[in-house]
Coordinates of C-alpha atoms in Angstrom, one line a residue:
Chain A
X1 CA -7.9 85.3 -10.9
X2 CA -11.5 86.3 -10.9
X3 CA -11.5 87.0 -14.6
X4 CA -9.8 83.5 -15.2
X5 CA -12.5 81.8 -13.1
X6 CA -15.3 83.6 -14.9
X7 CA -13.9 82.6 -18.3
X8 CA -13.6 79.0 -17.1
X9 CA -17.1 78.9 -15.7
X10 CA -18.4 80.2 -18.9
X11 CA -16.5 77.7 -21.0
X12 CA -17.8 74.9 -18.7
X13 CA -21.3 76.0 -19.1
X14 CA -21.2 76.2 -22.9
X15 CA -19.0 73.1 -23.5
X16 CA -21.9 70.7 -23.8
X17 CA -23.7 72.9 -26.3
X18 CA -20.6 72.9 -28.6
X19 CA -19.6 69.3 -28.1
X20 CA -22.8 67.3 -28.1
X21 CA -21.3 63.8 -28.3
X22 CA -21.1 61.5 -25.3
X23 CA -17.3 61.0 -25.6
X24 CA -16.3 64.7 -25.3
X25 CA -18.7 65.0 -22.4
X26 CA -17.3 62.0 -20.7
X27 CA -13.8 63.4 -21.2
X28 CA -14.9 66.7 -19.6
X29 CA -16.4 64.9 -16.7
X30 CA -13.1 63.0 -16.1
X31 CA -11.2 66.4 -16.3
X32 CA -13.6 67.9 -13.7
X33 CA -13.4 64.8 -11.5
X34 CA -9.7 64.8 -11.4
X35 CA -9.6 68.6 -11.0
X36 CA -11.9 68.1 -7.9
X37 CA -9.8 65.4 -6.5
X38 CA -6.6 67.4 -7.1
X39 CA -8.0 70.5 -5.5
X40 CA -9.0 68.4 -2.4
X41 CA -5.4 67.0 -2.3
X42 CA -4.1 70.4 -2.7
X43 CA -5.6 71.6 0.6
X44 CA -3.6 69.2 2.5
X45 CA -0.6 68.6 0.3
X46 CA -0.3 72.0 -1.4
X47 CA -1.5 74.5 1.1
X48 CA -0.5 72.6 4.3
X49 CA 2.5 70.8 2.7
X50 CA 1.5 67.3 4.0
X51 CA 2.0 65.0 1.1
X52 CA -0.7 62.4 1.1
X53 CA -0.4 59.3 -1.2
X54 CA -3.5 57.7 0.3
X55 CA -6.3 59.9 -1.0
X56 CA -7.9 56.8 -2.5
X57 CA -9.1 55.8 1.1
X58 CA -11.3 58.8 1.2
X59 CA -12.5 58.4 -2.4
X60 CA -13.4 54.8 -1.5
X61 CA -15.1 55.8 1.7
X62 CA -17.4 58.1 -0.2
X63 CA -18.1 55.6 -2.9
X64 CA -18.7 52.7 -0.5
X65 CA -20.7 54.5 2.1
X66 CA -23.2 56.1 -0.3
X67 CA -23.5 52.7 -2.3
X68 CA -24.0 50.5 0.8
X69 CA -26.5 53.1 2.3
X70 CA -28.5 53.0 -1.0
X71 CA -28.4 49.2 -1.3
X72 CA -29.3 48.3 2.3
X73 CA -31.2 51.3 3.6
X74 CA -32.6 52.7 0.3
X75 CA -31.2 56.1 1.1
X76 CA -30.8 58.8 -1.5
X77 CA -27.2 59.2 -2.8
X78 CA -27.3 62.8 -1.6
X79 CA -27.8 61.7 1.9
X80 CA -25.1 59.0 1.2
X81 CA -22.7 61.7 0.0
X82 CA -23.1 63.6 3.3
X83 CA -22.7 60.3 5.2
X84 CA -19.7 59.5 3.1
X85 CA -18.1 62.8 3.8
X86 CA -18.6 62.4 7.5
X87 CA -17.2 58.8 7.4
X88 CA -14.1 60.0 5.5
X89 CA -13.7 63.0 7.8
X90 CA -13.8 60.7 10.9
X91 CA -11.2 58.4 9.1
X92 CA -9.1 61.5 8.3
X93 CA -9.1 62.6 12.0
X94 CA -8.1 59.1 13.1
X95 CA -5.3 58.9 10.4
X96 CA -4.2 62.4 11.1
X97 CA -3.8 62.2 14.8
X98 CA -0.9 59.7 14.9
X99 CA 0.5 60.4 11.4
X100 CA 1.0 64.2 11.8
X101 CA 3.7 63.4 14.1
X102 CA 5.6 62.2 11.1
X103 CA 7.3 64.5 8.6
X104 CA 8.2 64.6 5.0
X105 CA 8.6 61.2 3.5
X106 CA 7.7 59.3 6.6
X107 CA 4.2 60.8 6.4
X108 CA 3.9 60.0 2.7
X109 CA 4.8 56.5 3.2
X110 CA 2.5 56.2 6.2
X111 CA -0.5 57.3 4.0
X112 CA 0.6 54.7 1.4
X113 CA 0.6 52.0 4.1
X114 CA -2.8 53.0 5.4
X115 CA -4.1 53.1 1.9
X116 CA -2.8 49.6 1.1
X117 CA -4.3 48.3 4.4
X118 CA -7.7 49.7 3.4
X119 CA -7.4 48.2 -0.1
X120 CA -6.6 44.7 1.2
X121 CA -9.3 45.0 4.0
X122 CA -12.1 45.9 1.6
X123 CA -10.9 43.2 -0.9
X124 CA -11.6 40.6 2.0
X125 CA -14.8 42.4 3.3
X126 CA -17.8 40.2 2.2
X127 CA -20.4 42.6 3.2
X128 CA -18.9 45.2 1.1
X129 CA -18.7 42.9 -2.0
X130 CA -15.2 41.8 -1.4
X131 CA -13.0 41.7 -4.6
X132 CA -16.1 41.3 -6.8
X133 CA -17.4 44.8 -6.0
X134 CA -20.9 46.3 -5.8
X135 CA -23.3 47.1 -8.5
X136 CA -25.6 50.1 -7.7
X137 CA -29.3 49.6 -8.0
X138 CA -30.5 51.4 -11.1
X139 CA -33.3 53.8 -10.2
X140 CA -35.5 56.4 -11.8
X141 CA -33.6 59.2 -13.7
X142 CA -33.4 62.5 -12.1
X143 CA -31.5 65.0 -9.9
X144 CA -33.0 63.6 -6.7
X145 CA -32.1 60.1 -7.4
X146 CA -28.7 61.2 -8.6
X147 CA -28.9 59.0 -11.7
X148 CA -29.0 60.2 -15.4
X149 CA -29.4 57.5 -18.0
X150 CA -30.3 59.2 -21.3
X151 CA -27.6 61.8 -21.4
X152 CA -24.5 62.7 -19.6
X153 CA -25.6 66.3 -19.1
X154 CA -27.1 65.8 -15.6
X155 CA -23.8 64.3 -14.3
X156 CA -21.9 67.1 -16.2
X157 CA -23.6 69.9 -14.4
X158 CA -23.7 68.4 -11.0
X159 CA -20.0 67.8 -11.2
X160 CA -19.4 71.3 -12.5
X161 CA -21.3 72.8 -9.6
X162 CA -19.3 70.6 -7.1
X163 CA -16.0 71.6 -8.8
X164 CA -16.9 75.3 -8.8
X165 CA -17.9 75.1 -5.0
X166 CA -14.5 73.4 -4.2
X167 CA -12.5 76.0 -6.2
X168 CA -14.3 78.8 -4.4
X169 CA -13.8 77.2 -1.1
X170 CA -10.2 76.7 -1.9
X171 CA -9.6 80.3 -2.9
X172 CA -11.5 81.5 0.2
X173 CA -9.5 79.3 2.6
X174 CA -6.2 80.3 0.9
X175 CA -7.0 84.1 1.5
X176 CA -8.2 83.6 5.1
X177 CA -6.5 82.8 8.3
X178 CA -6.2 79.0 7.6
X179 CA -4.3 79.7 4.4
X180 CA -1.7 81.8 6.2
X181 CA -1.5 79.3 9.1
X182 CA -1.1 76.4 6.5
X183 CA 1.6 78.2 4.7
X184 CA 3.5 78.9 7.9
X185 CA 3.2 75.2 8.7
X186 CA 4.4 74.2 5.3
X187 CA 7.4 76.5 5.2
X188 CA 8.6 75.9 8.8
X189 CA 6.5 74.0 11.4
X190 CA 8.7 74.6 14.5
X191 CA 8.9 78.4 13.7
X192 CA 5.1 78.5 13.0
X193 CA 4.4 76.8 16.3
X194 CA 6.8 79.1 18.2
X195 CA 4.7 82.1 17.2
X196 CA 1.5 80.4 18.3
X197 CA 0.1 78.6 15.2
X198 CA -1.8 75.6 16.5
X199 CA -0.1 73.3 13.9
X200 CA -1.8 70.0 14.7
X201 CA -5.3 71.5 14.8
X202 CA -4.9 73.2 11.5
X203 CA -3.3 70.1 9.8
X204 CA -6.4 68.2 11.1
X205 CA -8.7 70.8 9.5
X206 CA -6.8 70.4 6.3
X207 CA -7.0 66.6 6.2
X208 CA -10.7 66.5 7.2
X209 CA -11.7 69.0 4.5
X210 CA -9.6 67.2 2.0
X211 CA -11.1 63.9 2.9
X212 CA -14.7 65.1 2.9
X213 CA -14.3 66.7 -0.6
X214 CA -12.6 63.6 -1.9
X215 CA -15.4 61.4 -0.5
X216 CA -18.0 63.6 -2.3
X217 CA -16.2 62.9 -5.5
X218 CA -16.2 59.1 -4.6
X219 CA -19.9 59.3 -4.4
X220 CA -20.2 61.0 -7.7
X221 CA -18.0 58.4 -9.3
X222 CA -20.2 55.5 -7.9
X223 CA -23.3 57.2 -9.2
X224 CA -21.6 57.9 -12.6
X225 CA -20.2 54.5 -13.2
X226 CA -22.9 52.5 -11.2
X227 CA -20.2 49.9 -10.2
X228 CA -17.4 50.1 -7.7
X229 CA -14.7 47.6 -6.6
X230 CA -11.5 47.9 -4.7
X231 CA -9.5 47.9 -7.9
X232 CA -11.3 51.0 -9.2
X233 CA -11.8 53.1 -6.1
X234 CA -9.1 52.0 -3.7
X235 CA -5.8 51.4 -5.6
X236 CA -2.4 53.2 -4.9
X237 CA -2.3 54.2 -8.5
X238 CA -5.5 56.4 -8.0
X239 CA -3.8 58.1 -5.0
X240 CA -0.7 58.8 -7.2
X241 CA -2.8 60.1 -10.1
X242 CA -4.5 62.5 -7.8
X243 CA -1.3 63.8 -6.5
X244 CA 0.2 64.0 -10.0
X245 CA -2.7 66.1 -11.3
X246 CA -2.1 68.7 -8.5
X247 CA 1.7 68.6 -8.9
X248 CA 1.8 68.9 -12.7
X249 CA -0.7 71.8 -12.5
X250 CA 1.0 73.7 -9.7
X251 CA 1.2 72.9 -6.1
X252 CA -0.4 75.2 -3.6
X253 CA -2.2 77.4 -6.2
X254 CA -6.0 77.5 -6.4
X255 CA -6.2 76.9 -10.1
X256 CA -3.3 74.5 -10.4
X257 CA -5.1 71.2 -10.0
X258 CA -7.7 72.3 -12.7
X259 CA -4.9 73.2 -15.1
X260 CA -3.2 69.9 -14.3
X261 CA -6.3 68.0 -15.0
X262 CA -7.0 69.9 -18.2
X263 CA -3.7 68.8 -19.6
X264 CA -3.1 65.4 -18.0
X265 CA -6.5 63.8 -18.6
X266 CA -6.8 64.6 -22.3
X267 CA -3.1 63.7 -22.6
X268 CA -3.6 60.2 -21.2
X269 CA -6.8 59.8 -23.2
X270 CA -5.1 61.0 -26.4
X271 CA -2.2 58.6 -26.0
X272 CA -4.6 55.9 -25.2
X273 CA -6.8 56.5 -28.3
X274 CA -3.8 57.1 -30.6
X275 CA -1.4 54.4 -29.4
X276 CA -3.5 52.1 -27.2
X277 CA -5.7 49.3 -28.4
X278 CA -2.8 47.2 -29.5
X279 CA -2.8 45.8 -25.9
X280 CA 0.9 46.5 -25.8
X281 CA 0.7 49.6 -23.6
X282 CA 2.6 51.9 -26.0
X283 CA 0.4 54.7 -24.8
X284 CA 1.6 54.3 -21.2
X285 CA 5.2 54.3 -22.5
X286 CA 4.6 57.8 -24.0
X287 CA 2.6 58.9 -20.9
X288 CA 5.5 57.9 -18.6
X289 CA 7.9 59.9 -20.9
X290 CA 5.7 63.0 -20.8
X291 CA 5.6 62.9 -17.0
X292 CA 9.4 62.8 -16.9
X293 CA 9.6 65.7 -19.4
X294 CA 7.2 67.9 -17.5
X295 CA 9.0 67.2 -14.2
X296 CA 12.3 68.1 -15.8
X297 CA 11.3 71.2 -17.7
X298 CA 8.5 72.6 -15.8
X299 CA 8.9 71.6 -12.1
X300 CA 6.6 74.4 -10.8
X301 CA 3.8 72.8 -12.9
X302 CA 1.6 74.4 -15.6
X303 CA 0.6 77.1 -13.2
X304 CA 4.3 78.2 -13.6
X305 CA 3.8 78.6 -17.3
X306 CA 0.6 80.5 -16.8
X307 CA 2.2 82.8 -14.4
X308 CA 5.1 83.6 -16.7
X309 CA 2.7 84.3 -19.5
X310 CA 1.0 86.7 -17.1
X311 CA -2.2 84.9 -17.2
X312 CA -2.7 84.5 -13.4
X313 CA -1.4 86.4 -10.4
X314 CA 0.5 84.5 -7.7
Chain B
X1 CA 3.4 20.8 15.3
X2 CA 2.9 24.4 16.0
X3 CA 6.5 24.7 17.0
X4 CA 7.6 23.3 13.7
X5 CA 5.2 25.5 11.8
X6 CA 6.5 28.6 13.5
X7 CA 10.0 27.6 12.8
X8 CA 9.1 26.8 9.1
X9 CA 7.4 30.2 8.7
X10 CA 10.2 32.1 10.4
X11 CA 12.9 30.4 8.3
X12 CA 11.1 31.1 4.9
X13 CA 10.3 34.5 6.1
X14 CA 13.8 35.3 7.0
X15 CA 15.1 33.9 3.7
X16 CA 12.7 36.2 1.8
X17 CA 13.6 39.1 4.2
X18 CA 17.3 39.0 3.3
X19 CA 16.4 39.7 -0.4
X20 CA 13.9 42.4 0.6
X21 CA 16.8 43.8 2.7
X22 CA 19.2 44.0 -0.2
X23 CA 16.6 45.8 -2.5
X24 CA 15.9 48.2 0.4
X25 CA 19.6 48.9 1.2
X26 CA 20.0 50.1 -2.5
X27 CA 16.9 52.3 -2.2
X28 CA 18.2 53.7 1.1
X29 CA 21.7 54.4 -0.2
X30 CA 20.3 56.6 -3.0
X31 CA 18.0 58.3 -0.5
X32 CA 20.8 58.8 2.0
X33 CA 23.1 60.4 -0.4
X34 CA 20.7 62.8 -2.1
X35 CA 17.3 62.6 -0.5
X36 CA 15.5 61.5 -3.5
X37 CA 13.1 58.5 -3.3
X38 CA 13.5 56.3 -6.4
X39 CA 10.1 55.2 -7.5
X40 CA 11.6 53.3 -10.3
X41 CA 13.6 51.0 -8.0
X42 CA 11.2 48.1 -8.7
X43 CA 11.6 48.5 -12.4
X44 CA 15.3 48.3 -12.1
X45 CA 14.7 45.0 -10.4
X46 CA 12.4 43.9 -13.1
X47 CA 14.9 44.8 -15.9
X48 CA 17.6 42.8 -14.0
X49 CA 15.3 39.7 -13.8
X50 CA 14.6 40.1 -17.6
X51 CA 18.4 40.2 -18.2
X52 CA 18.8 37.0 -16.3
X53 CA 15.9 35.4 -18.2
X54 CA 17.1 36.3 -21.6
X55 CA 20.7 35.4 -20.9
X56 CA 19.4 32.1 -19.9
X57 CA 17.0 31.5 -22.6
X58 CA 19.3 32.6 -25.5
X59 CA 22.8 31.6 -24.2
X60 CA 21.9 29.1 -21.5
X61 CA 23.8 31.0 -18.8
X62 CA 22.8 30.3 -15.2
X63 CA 21.5 33.5 -13.6
X64 CA 23.9 32.8 -10.6
X65 CA 26.9 32.7 -13.0
X66 CA 25.8 35.8 -14.9
X67 CA 25.1 37.6 -11.7
X68 CA 28.2 39.9 -12.0
X69 CA 27.0 41.0 -15.4
X70 CA 23.6 41.9 -13.9
X71 CA 25.4 44.1 -11.3
X72 CA 27.5 45.9 -13.8
X73 CA 24.6 46.4 -16.3
X74 CA 22.3 47.8 -13.6
X75 CA 25.3 50.0 -12.3
X76 CA 25.5 51.5 -15.7
X77 CA 21.8 52.0 -16.0
X78 CA 21.7 53.7 -12.6
X79 CA 24.5 56.1 -13.7
X80 CA 22.8 56.7 -17.0
X81 CA 19.5 57.6 -15.3
X82 CA 21.3 59.9 -12.9
X83 CA 22.9 61.9 -15.7
X84 CA 20.0 61.7 -18.1
X85 CA 17.1 62.5 -15.6
X86 CA 17.9 63.0 -12.0
X87 CA 20.7 65.6 -12.4
X88 CA 18.2 67.8 -14.1
X89 CA 15.7 67.8 -11.2
X90 CA 18.3 68.2 -8.5
X91 CA 17.1 71.6 -7.6
X92 CA 13.4 71.0 -8.3
X93 CA 10.8 70.7 -5.4
X94 CA 10.6 67.3 -3.7
X95 CA 7.3 66.4 -5.6
X96 CA 8.8 67.1 -9.0
X97 CA 11.7 64.8 -8.1
X98 CA 9.2 62.1 -7.0
X99 CA 7.3 62.4 -10.2
X100 CA 10.4 62.3 -12.4
X101 CA 11.2 58.9 -11.0
X102 CA 7.5 57.9 -11.0
X103 CA 7.4 58.8 -14.8
X104 CA 10.5 56.7 -15.2
X105 CA 8.7 53.8 -13.5
X106 CA 5.7 54.0 -15.7
X107 CA 7.9 54.4 -18.8
X108 CA 10.2 51.3 -18.0
X109 CA 7.3 49.1 -16.8
X110 CA 5.3 49.6 -20.0
X111 CA 8.4 49.6 -22.2
X112 CA 9.0 46.1 -20.9
X113 CA 5.4 45.1 -21.5
X114 CA 5.7 46.5 -25.0
X115 CA 8.9 44.8 -25.8
X116 CA 8.7 41.6 -23.8
X117 CA 4.8 41.0 -23.7
X118 CA 2.9 40.6 -20.5
X119 CA 3.6 36.8 -20.3
X120 CA 4.9 35.3 -17.1
X121 CA 8.3 33.7 -17.7
X122 CA 10.5 31.5 -15.7
X123 CA 14.2 30.7 -15.9
X124 CA 14.5 27.1 -17.2
X125 CA 17.8 26.0 -15.9
X126 CA 19.7 26.9 -12.7
X127 CA 22.1 24.9 -10.6
X128 CA 20.0 25.9 -7.5
X129 CA 17.1 23.5 -7.3
X130 CA 15.3 21.3 -4.9
X131 CA 15.1 21.6 -1.1
X132 CA 17.0 20.7 2.0
X133 CA 15.4 19.1 5.1
X134 CA 16.8 20.5 8.4
X135 CA 15.1 18.8 11.2
X136 CA 11.4 19.2 10.5
X137 CA 12.1 22.4 8.5
X138 CA 12.3 22.4 4.7
X139 CA 14.4 25.0 3.1
X140 CA 14.2 25.7 -0.7
X141 CA 17.6 25.7 -2.1
X142 CA 17.3 28.6 -4.6
X143 CA 15.8 30.7 -1.8
X144 CA 18.7 29.8 0.5
X145 CA 21.2 30.6 -2.3
X146 CA 19.4 34.0 -2.8
X147 CA 19.5 34.8 0.9
X148 CA 23.2 34.0 1.2
X149 CA 23.9 36.1 -2.0
X150 CA 21.9 39.0 -0.6
X151 CA 23.6 38.9 2.8
X152 CA 27.1 38.8 1.1
X153 CA 26.1 41.7 -1.3
X154 CA 24.9 43.8 1.5
X155 CA 28.0 43.1 3.5
X156 CA 30.0 44.1 0.5
X157 CA 28.1 47.3 0.3
X158 CA 28.6 48.0 3.9
X159 CA 32.4 47.3 3.6
X160 CA 32.5 49.6 0.6
X161 CA 30.8 52.4 2.4
X162 CA 32.7 52.2 5.7
X163 CA 36.1 50.9 4.8
X164 CA 37.1 52.4 1.4
X165 CA 37.9 56.0 0.7
X166 CA 35.2 56.3 -2.0
X167 CA 32.6 54.9 0.4
X168 CA 33.6 57.4 3.1
X169 CA 33.4 60.2 0.5
X170 CA 29.8 58.9 -0.3
X171 CA 28.9 59.0 3.4
X172 CA 30.4 62.5 3.8
X173 CA 28.3 63.7 1.0
X174 CA 25.3 62.2 2.6
X175 CA 26.2 63.9 5.9
X176 CA 26.8 67.3 4.5
X177 CA 27.0 68.0 0.9
X178 CA 28.6 71.4 1.0
X179 CA 31.2 70.5 3.6
X180 CA 32.1 67.4 1.6
X181 CA 32.5 69.5 -1.6
X182 CA 34.8 71.9 0.4
X183 CA 37.0 68.8 1.1
X184 CA 37.4 68.2 -2.6
X185 CA 34.7 65.6 -3.0
X186 CA 32.8 66.2 -6.3
X187 CA 29.0 65.8 -5.1
X188 CA 28.0 65.2 -8.8
X189 CA 30.2 62.1 -9.0
X190 CA 29.1 60.8 -5.6
X191 CA 25.4 61.2 -6.7
X192 CA 26.1 59.2 -9.9
X193 CA 27.9 56.7 -7.9
X194 CA 25.1 56.3 -5.4
X195 CA 22.6 55.6 -8.2
X196 CA 25.0 53.2 -9.7
X197 CA 25.6 51.3 -6.5
X198 CA 21.8 51.4 -5.6
X199 CA 20.9 50.1 -8.9
X200 CA 23.7 47.5 -8.7
X201 CA 22.1 46.1 -5.5
X202 CA 18.7 45.5 -7.3
X203 CA 20.8 44.1 -10.2
X204 CA 22.2 41.4 -7.9
X205 CA 18.8 40.9 -6.2
X206 CA 17.2 40.5 -9.6
X207 CA 19.5 37.8 -10.6
X208 CA 19.1 35.9 -7.3
X209 CA 15.2 36.2 -7.5
X210 CA 15.0 35.1 -11.1
X211 CA 16.1 31.5 -10.2
X212 CA 12.7 30.9 -8.3
X213 CA 10.4 33.8 -9.1
X214 CA 8.3 34.5 -12.2
X215 CA 9.5 37.3 -14.4
X216 CA 6.8 39.7 -15.8
X217 CA 6.6 43.5 -16.4
X218 CA 4.8 44.3 -13.1
X219 CA 7.0 42.1 -10.9
X220 CA 9.0 45.2 -9.6
X221 CA 5.9 46.8 -8.0
X222 CA 5.4 44.1 -5.3
X223 CA 9.1 44.3 -4.3
X224 CA 9.3 48.0 -4.5
X225 CA 6.4 48.8 -2.1
X226 CA 7.9 46.4 0.4
X227 CA 11.3 48.1 0.0
X228 CA 9.8 51.5 0.6
X229 CA 8.2 50.3 3.8
X230 CA 11.5 48.6 4.8
X231 CA 13.5 51.7 4.2
X232 CA 11.1 53.9 6.2
X233 CA 10.9 51.3 9.0
X234 CA 14.6 51.3 9.3
X235 CA 15.0 55.1 8.9
X236 CA 15.6 56.9 5.5
X237 CA 19.1 57.0 4.6
X238 CA 20.4 54.2 6.9
X239 CA 21.6 51.2 5.0
X240 CA 21.8 49.2 8.1
X241 CA 18.3 50.3 9.1
X242 CA 17.0 49.3 5.6
X243 CA 18.5 45.9 6.0
X244 CA 17.0 45.4 9.5
X245 CA 13.6 46.6 8.0
X246 CA 13.7 44.2 5.2
X247 CA 14.4 41.2 7.6
X248 CA 11.6 42.3 9.9
X249 CA 9.1 42.5 7.1
X250 CA 10.1 39.2 5.7
X251 CA 9.5 37.5 9.0
X252 CA 6.2 39.4 9.7
X253 CA 4.9 38.6 6.2
X254 CA 5.6 35.0 6.4
X255 CA 4.3 34.5 10.0
X256 CA 1.0 36.4 9.2
X257 CA 0.6 34.4 5.9
X258 CA 0.8 31.0 7.9
X259 CA -1.1 32.1 11.1
X260 CA -3.7 34.5 9.7
X261 CA -4.3 34.2 6.1
X262 CA -2.1 34.7 3.0
X263 CA -4.6 37.2 1.5
X264 CA -4.3 39.6 4.3
X265 CA -0.5 39.1 5.3
X266 CA 0.5 42.6 3.9
X267 CA -1.9 44.3 6.3
X268 CA 0.4 43.2 9.0
X269 CA 3.5 44.4 7.2
X270 CA 2.0 47.9 6.8
X271 CA 0.5 47.8 10.3
X272 CA 4.0 47.0 11.8
X273 CA 5.4 50.0 10.0
X274 CA 2.7 52.3 11.4
X275 CA 3.2 50.9 15.0
X276 CA 7.0 51.4 14.8
X277 CA 6.4 54.9 13.5
X278 CA 4.3 55.8 16.5
X279 CA 7.1 54.9 18.7
X280 CA 10.1 56.1 16.6
X281 CA 8.8 58.7 14.1
X282 CA 12.1 58.6 12.1
X283 CA 12.4 54.8 11.8
X284 CA 14.3 52.3 13.9
X285 CA 17.8 53.5 13.2
X286 CA 17.1 57.0 11.7
X287 CA 18.4 60.1 13.4
X288 CA 15.5 61.0 15.9

C-alpha cells in the first residue's frame, strides 16, 4: 500500500516533465479531480455504506460559495474554499439528519431528490447568476490568487497536493476507530448499534467530511474553468459520474477511486477523441457498453483486479 | 375563477399522473421481484415511443392501434435484457447492478441519438385529437385516452399478479426467492418474466404518450426520474404504491406549475417525496 502510494506520488510529480503539452496535463487534472471526488464519495458511500447520488450539491456549494465571495467581497479563493467547505458541511448535516433514517435505495433516491431541488433552485436564483451562470473575475497569476494563466502546472500541483491529502486522510480514517465503526454500520447497522456504535453520529461525520472535500474540489473546478453554471456543477449526471468512478475502481478501498478515475477518465476521453466529433454520440454508445462490460465482468471494480494480481493488499 | 383553475390543474395533473403511475408500476414490479432498480427504464420508454413514431411515419399506423405491438416488442426487449445483462450481475453487489443498468441507459440513449438523430419528432396522425369541454374544464382528448389506457393496463397488471397462477408465482418469488423455488417455481423464469412485464408496461405507456408528446432520444430521462420518485414514494416493490405515487406526483406537479411557477414545479415533486419519507421511511405502502 505504502509502496504503491509512493510510486503513484512519484509518477504524479514527474508526469508534467514527461508530458509537456497542455492536453495531457488537462487530462491528468481531470483524472485527479475525479479521483478526489470519488475518494470523498467513498468515505460516505464506500466506508459507511450510505450511497449518495447527490454529491453535486456539495460540489456546487464549494464552487458557488468561493465564486460569490470573490465577486462580492473580493475574498481570496483559499478563504472561499474554507467557507465553501463549511457551507457544504452545514448542508450535509442538514441533509443527513433526516435522511439517515432512510436505508438503501430510499436514501439514494432522497439524495437524488435533494440534488434536483438544489439544481432547480440555483437555476432560478438571480443573485447566483441563474441559468446563465457566473464568470470568475480574472486576477493576477499566482498561488495566492489561485489562478494560473500561462501554464496548467500550477493547477496540476495544487490539485495533486489536495488529492494526496485526501488519500492520506482516507487511509488514516480507514485504519482508525471511525473506519471500524463505519464498516460495522455498513455491514449491519442494528447489530452495530446494539454493541454501542453511535451510528447516526458516525454517519454524520462521514457525510460532513465527504461534503467538505467535495466542496474543496468544487472551488478548485471554479478556479480552473473560471466559469460555473448549474448545468456544469449541479447536474445529476455529475453525481452519477462521481459514484461511478468509485464503484468501477473498487468500493470501500482507499486506492479504488484513484484507479477508477485513472481508467474511466482516459476511457471517456479516448472514445470522445476517436469516435466523437461527428455530433452523433457514437463515443457515448461505446462508453455505455464499456460500463456494462465492467459491471458484468469485474463487479468488485478495478481494485479487484489489482488485488488478484497481488499489487495491493486488502 | 380560482375554483375552476384548481379543477383544471387537478384534472390535467391526474391525467398525467395515471401515465406516470403505469411507468412507475413497471419499475416497481422489477424491483419487487429482484431488488434491482432499472436505470434504463426511461430508455425503454423512449424506444417504445420511437417504435410508435416509425410505424406511424412509414406504415401510417395509429399508435393506439399498434399499441399491442409495442407491448409485445418491449416485453421481448425486457426478457432479452434480462438474459443478456441482468442475469450476469444477479450475485454482484448492489452498486454493480445499478451501474449495469446505468450503462445500458447511456448505451440505448446514445444509440438512439446515433441512429435517429437528436431531432424532436411528432406522430403525425392519430385518432385522438382535440379537446373536450366539461363544465369550465378542458380535457385534452389524447391525454384522456392515455390516462384511460394507463389505468386499464395497470388494472390488467394487477389482475395478472393477483388472480393468475403465474402472477402468484411472481409475487411468491418477490416474497421469498428460496421458499418459492422449493415450491417448484423457477426463479430465473420469474425474473425474466418480471423484466418482460415491467418493460411491457412502458411499452404501452410509450405508445400512449407518443400521441401527444415529442419523441427524442432524451425523452425517457424526464419520465424515469419521476417514476423513481413515484416508486420510492409508494414504497419499493409495491405496484399499488407506485400507482398511488404516480398519481400524487402528477397532481402535485400540475398544481405547483399553475400556482407557483412552471420552472420550479419539480421542486415540489421532490419535496413531497422528502416530506413523506420523514413520516414513512419506507414509502406510503411499503413494509414499514
